[in-house]
JSON list of C-alpha atoms in Angstrom, two decimals:
[
{"chain": "A", "resi": 1, "resn": "MET", "atom": "CA", "xyz": [168.42, 59.00, -30.61]},
{"chain": "A", "resi": 2, "resn": "ARG", "atom": "CA", "xyz": [170.84, 59.82, -28.02]},
{"chain": "A", "resi": 3, "resn": "ASN", "atom": "CA", "xyz": [172.40, 56.90, -26.27]},
{"chain": "A", "resi": 4, "resn": "TRP", "atom": "CA", "xyz": [173.23, 58.34, -22.75]},
{"chain": "A", "resi": 5, "resn": "THR", "atom": "CA", "xyz": [176.06, 57.16, -20.90]},
{"chain": "A", "resi": 6, "resn": "PRO", "atom": "CA", "xyz": [175.43, 56.89, -16.81]},
{"chain": "A", "resi": 7, "resn": "GLU", "atom": "CA", "xyz": [177.36, 59.73, -16.07]},
{"chain": "A", "resi": 8, "resn": "GLN", "atom": "CA", "xyz": [175.82, 61.92, -18.81]},
{"chain": "A", "resi": 9, "resn": "ARG", "atom": "CA", "xyz": [172.48, 61.05, -17.51]},
{"chain": "A", "resi": 10, "resn": "GLN", "atom": "CA", "xyz": [173.42, 61.85, -14.16]},
{"chain": "A", "resi": 11, "resn": "ARG", "atom": "CA", "xyz": [174.93, 65.56, -15.09]},
{"chain": "A", "resi": 12, "resn": "GLN", "atom": "CA", "xyz": [171.89, 66.20, -17.18]},
{"chain": "A", "resi": 13, "resn": "ARG", "atom": "CA", "xyz": [169.82, 65.45, -14.11]},
{"chain": "A", "resi": 14, "resn": "GLU", "atom": "CA", "xyz": [171.86, 67.44, -11.70]},
{"chain": "A", "resi": 15, "resn": "LEU", "atom": "CA", "xyz": [171.61, 70.32, -14.37]},
{"chain": "A", "resi": 16, "resn": "ILE", "atom": "CA", "xyz": [167.88, 70.17, -15.00]},
{"chain": "A", "resi": 17, "resn": "GLN", "atom": "CA", "xyz": [167.43, 70.17, -11.08]},
{"chain": "A", "resi": 18, "resn": "ARG", "atom": "CA", "xyz": [169.34, 73.26, -10.95]},
{"chain": "A", "resi": 19, "resn": "TRP", "atom": "CA", "xyz": [167.44, 74.78, -13.91]},
{"chain": "A", "resi": 20, "resn": "LYS", "atom": "CA", "xyz": [163.99, 73.87, -12.72]},
{"chain": "A", "resi": 21, "resn": "PRO", "atom": "CA", "xyz": [162.63, 74.73, -16.12]},
{"chain": "A", "resi": 22, "resn": "TRP", "atom": "CA", "xyz": [158.91, 73.66, -14.92]},
{"chain": "A", "resi": 23, "resn": "GLU", "atom": "CA", "xyz": [159.13, 76.79, -12.80]},
{"chain": "A", "resi": 24, "resn": "LYS", "atom": "CA", "xyz": [159.54, 79.00, -15.64]},
{"chain": "A", "resi": 25, "resn": "SER", "atom": "CA", "xyz": [157.21, 77.33, -18.19]},
{"chain": "A", "resi": 26, "resn": "THR", "atom": "CA", "xyz": [154.77, 79.73, -20.19]},
{"chain": "A", "resi": 27, "resn": "GLY", "atom": "CA", "xyz": [151.08, 79.20, -20.45]},
{"chain": "A", "resi": 28, "resn": "ALA", "atom": "CA", "xyz": [147.69, 80.53, -20.23]},
{"chain": "A", "resi": 29, "resn": "LYS", "atom": "CA", "xyz": [147.21, 82.62, -16.44]},
{"chain": "A", "resi": 30, "resn": "THR", "atom": "CA", "xyz": [143.78, 83.73, -17.11]},
{"chain": "A", "resi": 31, "resn": "PRO", "atom": "CA", "xyz": [140.79, 82.02, -17.22]},
{"chain": "A", "resi": 32, "resn": "GLU", "atom": "CA", "xyz": [139.98, 83.28, -20.72]},
{"chain": "A", "resi": 33, "resn": "GLY", "atom": "CA", "xyz": [143.39, 82.32, -21.65]},
{"chain": "A", "resi": 34, "resn": "LYS", "atom": "CA", "xyz": [142.84, 78.87, -20.34]},
{"chain": "A", "resi": 35, "resn": "LYS", "atom": "CA", "xyz": [139.84, 78.36, -21.87]},
{"chain": "A", "resi": 36, "resn": "ARG", "atom": "CA", "xyz": [140.94, 79.48, -25.17]},
{"chain": "A", "resi": 37, "resn": "SER", "atom": "CA", "xyz": [144.03, 77.38, -25.06]},
{"chain": "A", "resi": 38, "resn": "SER", "atom": "CA", "xyz": [142.21, 74.55, -24.47]},
{"chain": "A", "resi": 39, "resn": "GLN", "atom": "CA", "xyz": [140.78, 74.55, -28.00]},
{"chain": "A", "resi": 40, "resn": "ASN", "atom": "CA", "xyz": [143.82, 74.38, -29.69]},
{"chain": "A", "resi": 41, "resn": "ALA", "atom": "CA", "xyz": [143.79, 70.80, -30.31]},
{"chain": "A", "resi": 42, "resn": "TYR", "atom": "CA", "xyz": [139.77, 70.82, -31.11]},
{"chain": "A", "resi": 43, "resn": "LYS", "atom": "CA", "xyz": [140.64, 73.22, -33.69]},
{"chain": "A", "resi": 44, "resn": "THR", "atom": "CA", "xyz": [143.66, 71.48, -35.62]},
{"chain": "A", "resi": 45, "resn": "GLY", "atom": "CA", "xyz": [144.91, 68.14, -36.37]},
{"chain": "A", "resi": 46, "resn": "LYS", "atom": "CA", "xyz": [142.73, 64.80, -36.63]},
{"chain": "A", "resi": 47, "resn": "SER", "atom": "CA", "xyz": [139.86, 66.35, -34.28]},
{"chain": "A", "resi": 48, "resn": "LEU", "atom": "CA", "xyz": [139.49, 68.74, -37.60]},
{"chain": "A", "resi": 49, "resn": "GLU", "atom": "CA", "xyz": [139.12, 65.97, -39.81]},
{"chain": "A", "resi": 50, "resn": "PHE", "atom": "CA", "xyz": [137.12, 64.12, -37.42]},
{"chain": "A", "resi": 51, "resn": "ARG", "atom": "CA", "xyz": [134.43, 67.01, -37.07]},
{"chain": "A", "resi": 52, "resn": "GLU", "atom": "CA", "xyz": [134.63, 67.38, -41.12]},
{"chain": "A", "resi": 53, "resn": "PHE", "atom": "CA", "xyz": [133.93, 63.62, -41.32]},
{"chain": "A", "resi": 54, "resn": "ILE", "atom": "CA", "xyz": [131.31, 63.65, -38.74]},
{"chain": "A", "resi": 55, "resn": "LYS", "atom": "CA", "xyz": [129.43, 66.75, -40.63]},
{"chain": "A", "resi": 56, "resn": "PHE", "atom": "CA", "xyz": [129.66, 64.71, -43.98]},
{"chain": "A", "resi": 57, "resn": "ILE", "atom": "CA", "xyz": [127.83, 61.67, -42.33]},
{"chain": "A", "resi": 58, "resn": "ASN", "atom": "CA", "xyz": [125.14, 63.94, -40.85]},
{"chain": "A", "resi": 59, "resn": "ARG", "atom": "CA", "xyz": [124.63, 65.40, -44.38]},
{"chain": "A", "resi": 60, "resn": "LEU", "atom": "CA", "xyz": [124.37, 61.76, -45.70]},
{"chain": "A", "resi": 61, "resn": "LEU", "atom": "CA", "xyz": [121.78, 60.78, -43.07]},
{"chain": "A", "resi": 62, "resn": "LYS", "atom": "CA", "xyz": [119.73, 64.19, -43.63]},
{"chain": "A", "resi": 63, "resn": "ASP", "atom": "CA", "xyz": [119.81, 63.35, -47.48]},
{"chain": "A", "resi": 64, "resn": "GLN", "atom": "CA", "xyz": [118.79, 59.43, -46.44]},
{"chain": "A", "resi": 65, "resn": "LYS", "atom": "CA", "xyz": [115.69, 61.00, -44.35]},
{"chain": "A", "resi": 66, "resn": "ASP", "atom": "CA", "xyz": [114.88, 63.22, -47.29]},
{"chain": "A", "resi": 67, "resn": "LEU", "atom": "CA", "xyz": [114.30, 60.62, -49.93]},
{"chain": "A", "resi": 68, "resn": "ILE", "atom": "CA", "xyz": [112.51, 58.53, -47.38]},
{"chain": "A", "resi": 69, "resn": "ARG", "atom": "CA", "xyz": [109.62, 61.29, -47.29]}
]
């Protein structure tokens, strides 16, 4: 991690205020694109593992019910 001096921090602040990168940010613009991009985290990472775990638990519960009958 970088240790910024107060002067470096101030200079970087001024540069960023001039560049305004938040005005040039990209991302979904249409409702369809926003809906699609909102699912990115759901399709990958821990949420995928969690969904698989839920499916596994549901299969176990179904098997238990079948054994009881």
